[in-house]
XYZ file of C-alpha atoms in Angstrom:
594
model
C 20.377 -15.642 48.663
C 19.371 -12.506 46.575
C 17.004 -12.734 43.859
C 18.878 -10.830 41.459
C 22.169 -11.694 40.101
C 24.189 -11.245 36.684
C 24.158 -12.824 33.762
C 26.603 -15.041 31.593
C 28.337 -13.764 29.219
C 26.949 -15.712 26.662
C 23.463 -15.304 27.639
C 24.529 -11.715 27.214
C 26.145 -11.628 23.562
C 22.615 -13.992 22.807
C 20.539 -10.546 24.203
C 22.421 -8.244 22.318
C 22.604 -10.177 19.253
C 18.168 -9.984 19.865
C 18.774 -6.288 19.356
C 21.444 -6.400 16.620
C 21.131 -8.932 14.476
C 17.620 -9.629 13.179
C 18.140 -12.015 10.142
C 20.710 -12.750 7.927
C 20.481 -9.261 5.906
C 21.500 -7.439 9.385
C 24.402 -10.090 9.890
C 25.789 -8.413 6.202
C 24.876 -5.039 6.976
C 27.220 -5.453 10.196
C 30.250 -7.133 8.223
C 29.131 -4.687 5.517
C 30.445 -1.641 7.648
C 33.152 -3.105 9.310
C 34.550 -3.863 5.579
C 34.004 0.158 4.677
C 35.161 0.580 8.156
C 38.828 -1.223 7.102
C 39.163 0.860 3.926
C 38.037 -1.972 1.945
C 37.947 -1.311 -2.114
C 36.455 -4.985 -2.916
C 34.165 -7.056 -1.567
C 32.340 -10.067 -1.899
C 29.433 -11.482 -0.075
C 28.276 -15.156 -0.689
C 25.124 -16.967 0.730
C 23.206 -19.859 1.330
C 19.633 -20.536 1.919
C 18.980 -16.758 2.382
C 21.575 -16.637 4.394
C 21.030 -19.392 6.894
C 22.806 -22.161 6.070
C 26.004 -19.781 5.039
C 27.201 -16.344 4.658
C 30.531 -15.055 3.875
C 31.594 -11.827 3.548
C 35.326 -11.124 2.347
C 37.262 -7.605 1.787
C 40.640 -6.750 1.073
C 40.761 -4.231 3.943
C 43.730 -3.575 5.855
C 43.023 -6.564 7.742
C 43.416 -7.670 11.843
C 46.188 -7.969 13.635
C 46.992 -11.354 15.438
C 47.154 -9.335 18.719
C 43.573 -7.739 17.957
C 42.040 -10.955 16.535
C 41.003 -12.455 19.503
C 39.638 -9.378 20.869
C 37.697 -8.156 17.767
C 35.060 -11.248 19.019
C 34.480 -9.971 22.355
C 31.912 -7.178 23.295
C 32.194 -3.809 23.551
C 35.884 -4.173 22.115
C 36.935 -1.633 19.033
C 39.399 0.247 17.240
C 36.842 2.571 16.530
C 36.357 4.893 19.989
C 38.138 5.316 23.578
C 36.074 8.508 25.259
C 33.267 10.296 24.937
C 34.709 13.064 22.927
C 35.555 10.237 20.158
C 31.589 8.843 20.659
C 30.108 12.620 19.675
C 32.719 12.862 16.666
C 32.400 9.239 15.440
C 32.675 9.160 11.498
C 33.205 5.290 11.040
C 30.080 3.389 10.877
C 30.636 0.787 13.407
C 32.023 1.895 16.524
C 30.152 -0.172 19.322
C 31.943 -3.619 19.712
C 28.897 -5.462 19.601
C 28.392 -6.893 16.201
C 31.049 -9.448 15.886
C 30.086 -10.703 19.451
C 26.608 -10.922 18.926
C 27.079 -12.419 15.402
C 29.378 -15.028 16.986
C 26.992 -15.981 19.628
C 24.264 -17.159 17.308
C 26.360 -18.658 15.017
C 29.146 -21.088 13.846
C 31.637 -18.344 12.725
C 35.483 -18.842 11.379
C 36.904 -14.957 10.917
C 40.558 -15.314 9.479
C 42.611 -11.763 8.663
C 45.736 -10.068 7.909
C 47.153 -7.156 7.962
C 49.462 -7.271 4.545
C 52.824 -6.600 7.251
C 52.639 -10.176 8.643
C 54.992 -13.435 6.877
C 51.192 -15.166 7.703
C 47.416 -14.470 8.053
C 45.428 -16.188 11.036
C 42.224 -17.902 11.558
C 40.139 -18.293 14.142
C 36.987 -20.410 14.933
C 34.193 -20.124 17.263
C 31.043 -21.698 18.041
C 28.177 -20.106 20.270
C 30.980 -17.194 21.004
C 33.513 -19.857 22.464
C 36.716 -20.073 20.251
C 37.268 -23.780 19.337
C 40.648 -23.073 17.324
C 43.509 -20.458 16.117
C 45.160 -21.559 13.268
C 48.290 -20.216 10.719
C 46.741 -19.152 7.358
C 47.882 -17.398 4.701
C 48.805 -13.674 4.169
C 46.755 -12.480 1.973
C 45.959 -8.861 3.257
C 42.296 -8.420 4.026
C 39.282 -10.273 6.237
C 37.332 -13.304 5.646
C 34.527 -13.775 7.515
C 32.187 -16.748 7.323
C 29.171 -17.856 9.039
C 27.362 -21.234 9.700
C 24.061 -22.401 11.047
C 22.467 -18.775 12.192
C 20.121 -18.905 14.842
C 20.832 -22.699 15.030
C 21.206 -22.286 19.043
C 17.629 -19.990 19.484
C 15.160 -21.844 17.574
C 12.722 -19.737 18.665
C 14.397 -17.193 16.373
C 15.007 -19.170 13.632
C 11.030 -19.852 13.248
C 10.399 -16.416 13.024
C 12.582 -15.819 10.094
C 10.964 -14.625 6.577
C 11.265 -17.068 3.792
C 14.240 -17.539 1.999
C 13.058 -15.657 -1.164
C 12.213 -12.802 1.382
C 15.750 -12.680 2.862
C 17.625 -13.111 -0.571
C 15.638 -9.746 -1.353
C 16.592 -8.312 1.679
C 20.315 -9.046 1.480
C 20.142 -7.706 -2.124
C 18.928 -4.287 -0.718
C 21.219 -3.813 1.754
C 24.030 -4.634 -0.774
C 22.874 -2.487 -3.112
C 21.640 0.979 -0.872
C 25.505 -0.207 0.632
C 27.021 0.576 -2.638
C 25.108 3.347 -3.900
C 26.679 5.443 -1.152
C 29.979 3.941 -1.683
C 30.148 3.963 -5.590
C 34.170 4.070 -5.209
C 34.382 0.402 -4.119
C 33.537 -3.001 -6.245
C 30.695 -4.932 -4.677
C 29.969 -8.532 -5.705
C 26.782 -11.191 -4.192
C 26.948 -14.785 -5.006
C 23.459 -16.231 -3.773
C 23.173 -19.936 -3.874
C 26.399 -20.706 -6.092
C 25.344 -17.599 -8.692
C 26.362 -14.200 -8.830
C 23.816 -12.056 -8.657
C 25.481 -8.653 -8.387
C 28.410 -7.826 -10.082
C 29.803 -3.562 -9.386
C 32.879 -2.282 -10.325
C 34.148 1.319 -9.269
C 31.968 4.376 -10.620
C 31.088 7.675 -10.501
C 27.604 8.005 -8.443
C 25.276 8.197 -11.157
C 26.502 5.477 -13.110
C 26.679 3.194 -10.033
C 22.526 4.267 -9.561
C 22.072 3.233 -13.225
C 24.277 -0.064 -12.834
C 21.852 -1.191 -9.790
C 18.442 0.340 -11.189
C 18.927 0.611 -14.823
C 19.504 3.676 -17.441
C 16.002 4.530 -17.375
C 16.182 5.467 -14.508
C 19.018 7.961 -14.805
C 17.937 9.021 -17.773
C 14.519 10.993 -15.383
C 16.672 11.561 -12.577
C 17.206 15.092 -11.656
C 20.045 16.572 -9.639
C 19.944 18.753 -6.782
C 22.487 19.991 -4.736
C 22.338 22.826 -1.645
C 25.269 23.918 0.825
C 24.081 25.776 3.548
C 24.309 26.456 7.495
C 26.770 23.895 7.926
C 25.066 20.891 5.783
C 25.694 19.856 2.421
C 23.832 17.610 0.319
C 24.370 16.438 -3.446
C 21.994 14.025 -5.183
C 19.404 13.081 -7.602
C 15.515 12.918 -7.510
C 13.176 11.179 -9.769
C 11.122 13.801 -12.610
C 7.477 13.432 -11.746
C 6.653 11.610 -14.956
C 8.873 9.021 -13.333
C 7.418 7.567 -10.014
C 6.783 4.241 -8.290
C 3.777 2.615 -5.925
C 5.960 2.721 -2.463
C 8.884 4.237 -0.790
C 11.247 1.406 -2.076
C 13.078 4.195 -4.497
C 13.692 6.781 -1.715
C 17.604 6.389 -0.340
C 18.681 8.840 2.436
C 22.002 8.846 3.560
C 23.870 11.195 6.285
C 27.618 10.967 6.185
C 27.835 8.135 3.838
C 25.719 6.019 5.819
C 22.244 4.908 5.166
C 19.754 6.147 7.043
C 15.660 6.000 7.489
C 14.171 9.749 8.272
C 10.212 9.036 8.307
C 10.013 13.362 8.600
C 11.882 13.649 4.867
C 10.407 11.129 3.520
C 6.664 12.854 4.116
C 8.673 16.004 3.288
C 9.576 14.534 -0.136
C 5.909 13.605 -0.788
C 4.870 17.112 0.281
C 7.014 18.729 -2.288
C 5.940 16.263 -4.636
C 1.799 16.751 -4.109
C 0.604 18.211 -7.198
C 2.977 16.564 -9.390
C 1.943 13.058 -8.650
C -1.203 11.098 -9.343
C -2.346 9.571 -5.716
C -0.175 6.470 -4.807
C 2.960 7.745 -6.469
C 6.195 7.978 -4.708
C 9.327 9.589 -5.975
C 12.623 8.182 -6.005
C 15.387 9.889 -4.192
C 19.143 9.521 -3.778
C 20.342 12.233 -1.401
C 23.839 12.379 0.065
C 24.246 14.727 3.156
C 27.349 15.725 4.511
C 27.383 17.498 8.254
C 29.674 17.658 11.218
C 29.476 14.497 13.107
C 28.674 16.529 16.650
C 25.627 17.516 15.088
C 24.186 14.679 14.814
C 23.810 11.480 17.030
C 23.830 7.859 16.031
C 24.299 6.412 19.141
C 19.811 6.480 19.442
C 19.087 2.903 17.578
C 20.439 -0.417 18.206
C 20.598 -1.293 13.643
C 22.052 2.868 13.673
C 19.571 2.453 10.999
C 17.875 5.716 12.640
C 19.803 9.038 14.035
C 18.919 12.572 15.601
C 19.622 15.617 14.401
C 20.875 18.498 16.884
C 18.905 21.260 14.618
C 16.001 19.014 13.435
C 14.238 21.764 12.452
C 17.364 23.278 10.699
C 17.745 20.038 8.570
C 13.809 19.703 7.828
C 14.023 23.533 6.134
C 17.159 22.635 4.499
C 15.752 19.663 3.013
C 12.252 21.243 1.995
C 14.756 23.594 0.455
C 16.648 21.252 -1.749
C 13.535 19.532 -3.155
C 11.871 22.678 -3.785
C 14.714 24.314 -5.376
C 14.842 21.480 -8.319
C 10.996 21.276 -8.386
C 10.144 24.771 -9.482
C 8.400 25.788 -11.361
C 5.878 22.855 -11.115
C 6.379 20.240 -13.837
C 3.670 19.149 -17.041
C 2.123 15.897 -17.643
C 4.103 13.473 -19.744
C 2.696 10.692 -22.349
C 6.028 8.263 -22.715
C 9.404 8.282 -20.508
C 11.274 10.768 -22.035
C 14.973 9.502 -23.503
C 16.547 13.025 -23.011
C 18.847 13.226 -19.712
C 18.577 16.282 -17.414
C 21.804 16.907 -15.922
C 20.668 19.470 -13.257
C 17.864 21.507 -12.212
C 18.814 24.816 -13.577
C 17.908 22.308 -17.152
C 15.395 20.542 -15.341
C 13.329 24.415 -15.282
C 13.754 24.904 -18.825
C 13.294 21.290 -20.262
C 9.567 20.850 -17.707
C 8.060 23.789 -17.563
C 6.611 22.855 -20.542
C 3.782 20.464 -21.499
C 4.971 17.524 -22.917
C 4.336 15.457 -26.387
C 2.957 12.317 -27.145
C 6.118 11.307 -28.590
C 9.428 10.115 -26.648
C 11.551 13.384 -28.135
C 10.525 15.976 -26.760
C 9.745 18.887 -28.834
C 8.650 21.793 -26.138
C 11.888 23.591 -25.597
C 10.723 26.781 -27.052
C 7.961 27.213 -25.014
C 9.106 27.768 -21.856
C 12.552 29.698 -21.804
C 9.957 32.311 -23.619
C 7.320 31.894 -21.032
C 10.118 31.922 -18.352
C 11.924 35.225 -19.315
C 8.870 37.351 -18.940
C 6.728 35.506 -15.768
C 7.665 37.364 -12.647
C 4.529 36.192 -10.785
C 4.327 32.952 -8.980
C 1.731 31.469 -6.174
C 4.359 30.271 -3.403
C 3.838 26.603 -1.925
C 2.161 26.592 1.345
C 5.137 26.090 2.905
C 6.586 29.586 1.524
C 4.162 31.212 4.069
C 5.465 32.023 7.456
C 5.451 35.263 9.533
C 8.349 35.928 9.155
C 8.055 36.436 5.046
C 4.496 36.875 4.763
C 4.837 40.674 4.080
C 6.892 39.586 0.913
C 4.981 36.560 0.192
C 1.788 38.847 0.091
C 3.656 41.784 -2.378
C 4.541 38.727 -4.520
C 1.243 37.327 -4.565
C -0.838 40.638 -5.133
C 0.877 41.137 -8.702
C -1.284 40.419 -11.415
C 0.054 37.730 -13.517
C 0.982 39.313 -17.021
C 2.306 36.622 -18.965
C 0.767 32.998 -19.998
C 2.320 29.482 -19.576
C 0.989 28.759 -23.054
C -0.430 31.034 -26.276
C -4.071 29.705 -27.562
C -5.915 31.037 -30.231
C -8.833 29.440 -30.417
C -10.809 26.635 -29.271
C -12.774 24.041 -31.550
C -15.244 23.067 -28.802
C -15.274 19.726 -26.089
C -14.764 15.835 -27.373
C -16.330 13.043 -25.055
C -18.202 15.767 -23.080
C -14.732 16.368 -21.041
C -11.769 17.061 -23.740
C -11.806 20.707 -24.959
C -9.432 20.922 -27.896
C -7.711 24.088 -28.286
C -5.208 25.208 -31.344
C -1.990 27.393 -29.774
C 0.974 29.568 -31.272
C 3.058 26.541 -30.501
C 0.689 23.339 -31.251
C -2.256 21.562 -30.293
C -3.708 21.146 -27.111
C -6.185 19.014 -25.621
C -7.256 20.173 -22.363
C -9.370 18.253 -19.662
C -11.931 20.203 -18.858
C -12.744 19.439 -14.802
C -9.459 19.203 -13.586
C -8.204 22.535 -15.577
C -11.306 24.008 -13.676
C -9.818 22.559 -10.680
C -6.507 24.171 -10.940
C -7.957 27.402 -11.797
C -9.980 27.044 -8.574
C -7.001 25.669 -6.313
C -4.952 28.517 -7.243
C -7.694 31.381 -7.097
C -8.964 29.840 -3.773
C -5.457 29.409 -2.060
C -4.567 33.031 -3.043
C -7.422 34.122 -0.712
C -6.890 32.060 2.111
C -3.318 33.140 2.341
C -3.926 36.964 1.775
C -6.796 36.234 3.956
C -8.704 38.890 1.626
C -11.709 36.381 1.696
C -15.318 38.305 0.134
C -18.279 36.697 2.270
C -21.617 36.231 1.888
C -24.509 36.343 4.042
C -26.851 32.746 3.597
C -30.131 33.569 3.094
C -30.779 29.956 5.779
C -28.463 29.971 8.075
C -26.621 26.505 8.723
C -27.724 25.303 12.162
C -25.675 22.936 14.417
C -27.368 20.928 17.468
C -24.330 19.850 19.383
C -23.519 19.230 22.588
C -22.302 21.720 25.779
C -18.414 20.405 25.143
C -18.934 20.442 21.372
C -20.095 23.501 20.930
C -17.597 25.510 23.985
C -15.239 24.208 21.806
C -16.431 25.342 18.024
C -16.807 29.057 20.064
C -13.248 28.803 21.092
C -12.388 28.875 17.104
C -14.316 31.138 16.197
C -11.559 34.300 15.964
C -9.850 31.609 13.351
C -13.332 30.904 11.992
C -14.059 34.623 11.190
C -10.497 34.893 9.431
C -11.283 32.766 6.528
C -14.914 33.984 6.015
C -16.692 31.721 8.409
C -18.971 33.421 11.081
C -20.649 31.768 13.431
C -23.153 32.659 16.150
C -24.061 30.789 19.760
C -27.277 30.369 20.670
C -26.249 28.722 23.562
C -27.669 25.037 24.842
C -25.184 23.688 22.406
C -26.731 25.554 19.042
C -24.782 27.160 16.757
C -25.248 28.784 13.255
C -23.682 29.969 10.668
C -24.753 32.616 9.204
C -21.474 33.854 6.430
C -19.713 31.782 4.395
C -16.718 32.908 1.676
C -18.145 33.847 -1.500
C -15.695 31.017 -3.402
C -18.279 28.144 -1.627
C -20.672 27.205 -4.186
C -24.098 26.983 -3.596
C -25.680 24.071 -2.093
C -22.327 23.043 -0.700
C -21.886 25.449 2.412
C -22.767 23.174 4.952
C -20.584 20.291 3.592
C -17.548 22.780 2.970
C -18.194 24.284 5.989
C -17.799 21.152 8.072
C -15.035 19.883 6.904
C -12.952 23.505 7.925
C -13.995 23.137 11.143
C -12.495 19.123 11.274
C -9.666 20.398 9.334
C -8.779 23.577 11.745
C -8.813 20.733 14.607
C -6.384 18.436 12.764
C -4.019 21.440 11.467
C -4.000 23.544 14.572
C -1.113 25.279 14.493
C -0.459 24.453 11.025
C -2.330 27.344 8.258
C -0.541 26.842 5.487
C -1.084 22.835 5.614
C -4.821 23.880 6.549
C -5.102 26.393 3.622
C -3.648 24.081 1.078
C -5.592 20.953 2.263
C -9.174 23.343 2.238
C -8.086 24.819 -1.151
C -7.501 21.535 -2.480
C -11.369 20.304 -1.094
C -12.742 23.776 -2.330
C -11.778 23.429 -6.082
C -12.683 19.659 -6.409
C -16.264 20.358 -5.078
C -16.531 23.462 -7.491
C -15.344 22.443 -10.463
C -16.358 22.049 -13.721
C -17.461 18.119 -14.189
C -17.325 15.495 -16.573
C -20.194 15.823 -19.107
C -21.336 19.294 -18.158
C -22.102 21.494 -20.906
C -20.146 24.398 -21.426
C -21.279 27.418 -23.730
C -18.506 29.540 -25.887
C -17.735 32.119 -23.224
C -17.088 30.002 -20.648
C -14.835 27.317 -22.813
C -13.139 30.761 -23.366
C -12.728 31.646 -19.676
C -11.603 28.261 -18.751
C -8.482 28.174 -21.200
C -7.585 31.674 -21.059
C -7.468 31.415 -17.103
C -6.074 27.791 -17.021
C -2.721 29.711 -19.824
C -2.204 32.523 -16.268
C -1.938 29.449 -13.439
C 1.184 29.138 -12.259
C 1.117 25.665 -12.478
C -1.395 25.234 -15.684
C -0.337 21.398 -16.627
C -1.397 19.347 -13.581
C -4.683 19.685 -10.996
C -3.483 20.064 -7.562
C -4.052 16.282 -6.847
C -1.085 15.519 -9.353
C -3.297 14.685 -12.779
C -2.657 15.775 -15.670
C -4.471 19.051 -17.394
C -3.585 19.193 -21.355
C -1.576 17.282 -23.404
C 0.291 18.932 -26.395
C 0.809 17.809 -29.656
C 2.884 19.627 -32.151
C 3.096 19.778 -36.270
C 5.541 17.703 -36.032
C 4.333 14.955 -33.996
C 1.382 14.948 -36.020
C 3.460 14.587 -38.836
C 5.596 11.843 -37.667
C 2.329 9.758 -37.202
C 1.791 9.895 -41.029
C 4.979 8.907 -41.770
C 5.683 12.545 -43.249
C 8.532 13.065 -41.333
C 11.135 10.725 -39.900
C-alpha cells in the first residue's frame, strides 16, 4: 500500500480553517464581509469571552436561499465567482468558499437565513462541519449566524489564543476599520451582555469622528488625487496631531481594508521633518482602481494584495501625501479647535507659525508670504533624471521673499532661546535647531546640484583596511568624487583622503566622512534618500549648540537666514524652531482682552 493518500474532509476544513481563521476577531472579519457581501445596511455582532465562548453576527442582508443553505457550509462553494475571468474582476470581498467551512469545522455553529421571498426562514446546525439539524424558522429577511465553543476540537489552538482583554480589542478594531470604510451601514458590538459600539449611517468624516472622537476630525486634513486610472479620497492627520505607532494609519483599496507595509514607510517619509522622532500620522485613505489591476487572491486573511503597477501606485501615493503637505507645516503649542476642510486651506491656515493659544491668530502671515515666494527646495523625492533639469532651474533661484518679517532681536534666554520682535508678533526662536535647518537646507541644495566647493586637508585622513575593503571603497570612488570626497589608493589596503566638501566642519571630516561611505553602501541606488539622510547628519554635527555664545552679527545671520528657509518652523528631524506669540495673545494672558 502507498504511502501517500488523501485526506478527510474534515481534517481538511480543520487545515484551512489554520490558515483562515486565527482567533475570534478573524471569525468576525469573515462574517463581517459576507454581511457587506449580502448588501447588508445593519448589523450586529455579539460576544462572549472574547469571542470564545460565543459570537454572533446578524445582518439584514438579502439573506440564503433554502436551496443554497446547505451548500453555503461546504468548501470552495460561492455565489461570488464561476471562472477565471470573474477571479481577476472580483469586487465582493469574499469570494473563496472557505470561510464558512473552516469556521464550521472548529466550531459549534447554527447559521439560520432568509431571503425576504420565502412564507419561512431556515436554520441549520452543525458541529465540527457535520450538520446535526435543519429546522423551519421564521422569515425575517436577513442572516443569523452564531458560533459556540471555538477551537473547542484543537486544543492546541485554543492555548495559543491571546487573552480575552486582547481579543475584545481586536474584535473592536476590526469592527471599527470595518465601518470606517463602510460609513453607509449601522454597525453595533455587544461584548459580554454590553454594547460597546453603537454607529448609525454617516457621511465618512463623521463616522471617523463617531469611532475616534471630534478631536480628531477637527486636525484631520483632506486629500484627494485622480490620476492614471486610480482614485483616492481621504483624510490625514496635521502634524501637530500624531500618535506613538501605526495604530491610526487605515488603508483601504476598493472598500476593503488592506495592510501596504511600502505606504505606510511612504507616509512616514512624507511626514519626516514634520514629526518629532516616534511620531506616526494618522491616515484614512480610500482608493478606488479597476479590480484587474490588482490581485487579492496572494494572502490567505486577503488582508494583503498586489498591485499590477506597484510602482505606479507608490508615485501616486507619494503624490497625494505630498500634495496636502506642502508647503511644510509650523510647530504648534495646543490642538488647534479650527477645522481644515481641505488642503488648498490646509496651505494657507499652516504655513504659518502657530500661537500659544488654541485660536489661532496667524492667518495673515502666510497668504502674504505665499503670494510672493516662488522659490522652494523640492523633497528628495522630487529629484529624478527625468526632472532634474527643472528641479535644478527651480533650485538655482535665489529666494526673494521671507517666511516671516523680524526687526530686531533682543539677544538669547537660557543660553538657547533667541527672542526676536517681527512685523507680525513675537518670536522666540531656538537657536541650534534653527541653525540646523539653515544647514539642512544649504547642505541638501549642494548635494543635489552637486555644485559641492572642496577643500584640500592639510592631514590627510588615512584608512588601514583590508585587500576586499579597500577594492571595494576604490570601486566608489567616481560617486565619492561627485559629492566632494576624493580619495587616493596606496595600495596594500591604504587609502586616504585627501578633499573633503567645504560644508564639513573642522575636526569632523573623518567622522562625516565615514559615515558617507556606510551610507553610499546602504543607499546604493538610492541619491536622493542618500543626500537627504547625509544632509540631515551634516547640519546636526554643524550646528549651532545649546549654550554657545553667539555675538550680534551672527544672532543676526541666524534669524535673517532661518526667515529665507523654505521650511523655517521645524529642524529637519521634525522639532520645532520658533514659537510665535502675538499682541493679542499677550494680551489675553492679562486678562486685557477676552
Amino acid at each position: 500500500m502507498g504511502l501517500i493518500h488523501e485526506l478527510d474532509v474534515s481534517l481538511i476544513n480543520k487545515i484551512a480553517a489554520g490558515e483562515v481563521i486565527e482567533s475570534a476577531h478573524s471569525v468576525i472579519k469573515e462574517l463581517l464581509e459576507n454581511s457587506l457581501d449580502a448588501n447588508a445596511t445593519e448589523i450586529k455582532v455579539e460576544t462572549k469571552s472574547g469571542g470564545i465562548d460565543l459570537i454572533v453576527v446578524s445582518d439584514n442582508g438579502d439573506g440564503i436561499s433554502e436551496d443554497d443553505l446547505e451548500l453555503s457550509l461546504k468548501r470552495h462553494a460561492t455565489s461570488k465567482i464561476e471562472n477565471i475571468q470573474d477571479l481577476e474582476s472580483i469586487l465582493t470581498y469574499g469570494f473563496r468558499g472557505e470561510a464558512l467551512a473552516s469556521i464550521a469545522s472548529v466550531s459549534k455553529l447554527k447559521i439560520s437565513s432568509s431571503t425576504g421571498n420565502s412564507l419561512y426562514g431556515v436554520t441549520l446546525a452543525t458541529e465540527c462541519g457535520k450538520l446535526l439539524s435543519k429546522e423551519i424558522t421564521s422569515a425575517a429577511k436577513g442572516t443569523t449566524i452564531s458560533i459556540e465553543d471555538l477551537f473547542y476540537n484543537t486544543p492546541v489552538r485554543r492555548k495559543f489564543l491571546k487573552s480575552e482583554i486582547s481579543e475584545n480589542k481586536k474584535i473592536k478594531d476590526r469592527i471599527y476599520a470595518t465601518a470606517i470604510s463602510k460609513n453607509d451601514i449601522g454597525f453595533f458590538y455587544i461584548q459580554d451582555g454590553k454594547e460597546v459600539i453603537k454607529l448609525k449611517p454617516e457621511d465618512k468624516l463623521d463616522r471617523i469622528a463617531s469611532v475616534f472622537g471630534e478631536n480628531l476630525k477637527n486636525n484631520l486634513i483632506e486629500v484627494q488625487l485622480e490620476k492614471k486610472g486610480i482614485h483616492c479620497h481621504g483624510y490625514i492627520s496635521d502634524p501637530d496631531f500624531y500618535r506613538s505607532n501605526r495604530s491610526g494609519q487605515f488603508i483601504f483599496v476598493n472598500d476593503r481594508p488592506i495592510e501596504i507595509k511600502y505606504s505606510s514607510y511612504l507616509l512616514k517619509k512624507s511626514y519626516d521633518e514634520l514629526l518629532p522622532p516616534g511620531g506616526h500620522p494618522w491616515c484614512f485613505l480610500f482608493f478606488h482602481l479597476e479590480p484587474n489591476k490588482i490581485d487579492v487572491n496572494v494572502h490567505p486573511t486577503k488582508k494583503e494584495i498586489r498591485f499590477l503597477d506597484e510602482e505606479g501606485f507608490n508615485s501616486f501615493f507619494l503624490n497625494l501625501i505630498n500634495a496636502a503637505l506642502r508647503p511644510n507645516t509650523p510647530v504648534g503649542i495646543f490642538e488647534k479647535k479650527h477645522k481644515i476642510q481641505n488642503f488648498q486651506n490646509f496651505y494657507k491656515a499652516k504655513a504659518a507659525p502657530t500661537t500659544i493659544f488654541q485660536e489661532v491668530l496667524h492667518q495673515d502671515i502666510y497668504p502674504k508670504a505665499q503670494k510672493q515666494t516662488e522659490y522652494q527646495i523640492p523633497s528628495p523625492q522630487d529629484f529624478s533624471e527625468e526632472s532634474s533639469k527643472g528641479v535644478r532651474e527651480k533650485i538655482n533661484q535665489k529666494p526673494k521673499f521671507r517666511k516671516f518679517f523680524p526687526k530686531r532681536h533682543f539677544g538669547v534666554i537660557y543660553e538657547t532661546f533667541i527672542l526676536i520682535e517681527s512685523e507680525d508678533g513675537f518670536y522666540i526662536v531656538d537657536q541650534h535647531t534653527a541653525h540646523e535647518r539653515i544647514r539642512y537646507e544649504e547642505v541638501l541644495n549642494k548635494y543635489l546640484l552637486k555644485s559641492i566647493d572642496t577643500q584640500n586637508l592639510l592631514t590627510p585622513i588615512r584608512m588601514d583596511l583590508s585587500l576586499d575593503e579597500s577594492r571595494e571603497l576604490i570601486l566608489l570612488k567616481d560617486k565619492l568624487n561627485k559629492v566632494g570626497i576624493v580619495i587616493d589608493d596606496l595600495g596594500g589596503g591604504t587609502i586616504i583622503i585627501r578633499e573633503v566638501p567645504t560644508f564639513i566642519d573642522p575636526g569632523s571630516e573623518r567622522e562625516v566622512v565615514f559615515e558617507f561611505i556606510e551610507k553610499l553602501k546602504l543607499f546604493e541606488g538610492k541619491e536622493p534618500e542618500l543626500y537627504d539622510t547625509m544632509a540631515k547628519s551634516t547640519a546636526c554635527h554643524s550646528a549651532i549648540k545649546k549654550g554657545d555664545q553667539l555675538s550680534d552679527p551672527i544672532l543676526g545671520d541666524i534669524i535673517d537666514k532661518l526667515s529665507y528657509c523654505e521650511n523655517p518652523y521645524r529642524c529637519p528631524h521634525g522639532r520645532p524652531t520658533l514659537i510665535k506669540l502675538t499682541q493679542e495673545d499677550l494680551e489675553k494672558m492679562f486678562s486685557r482682552r477676552k
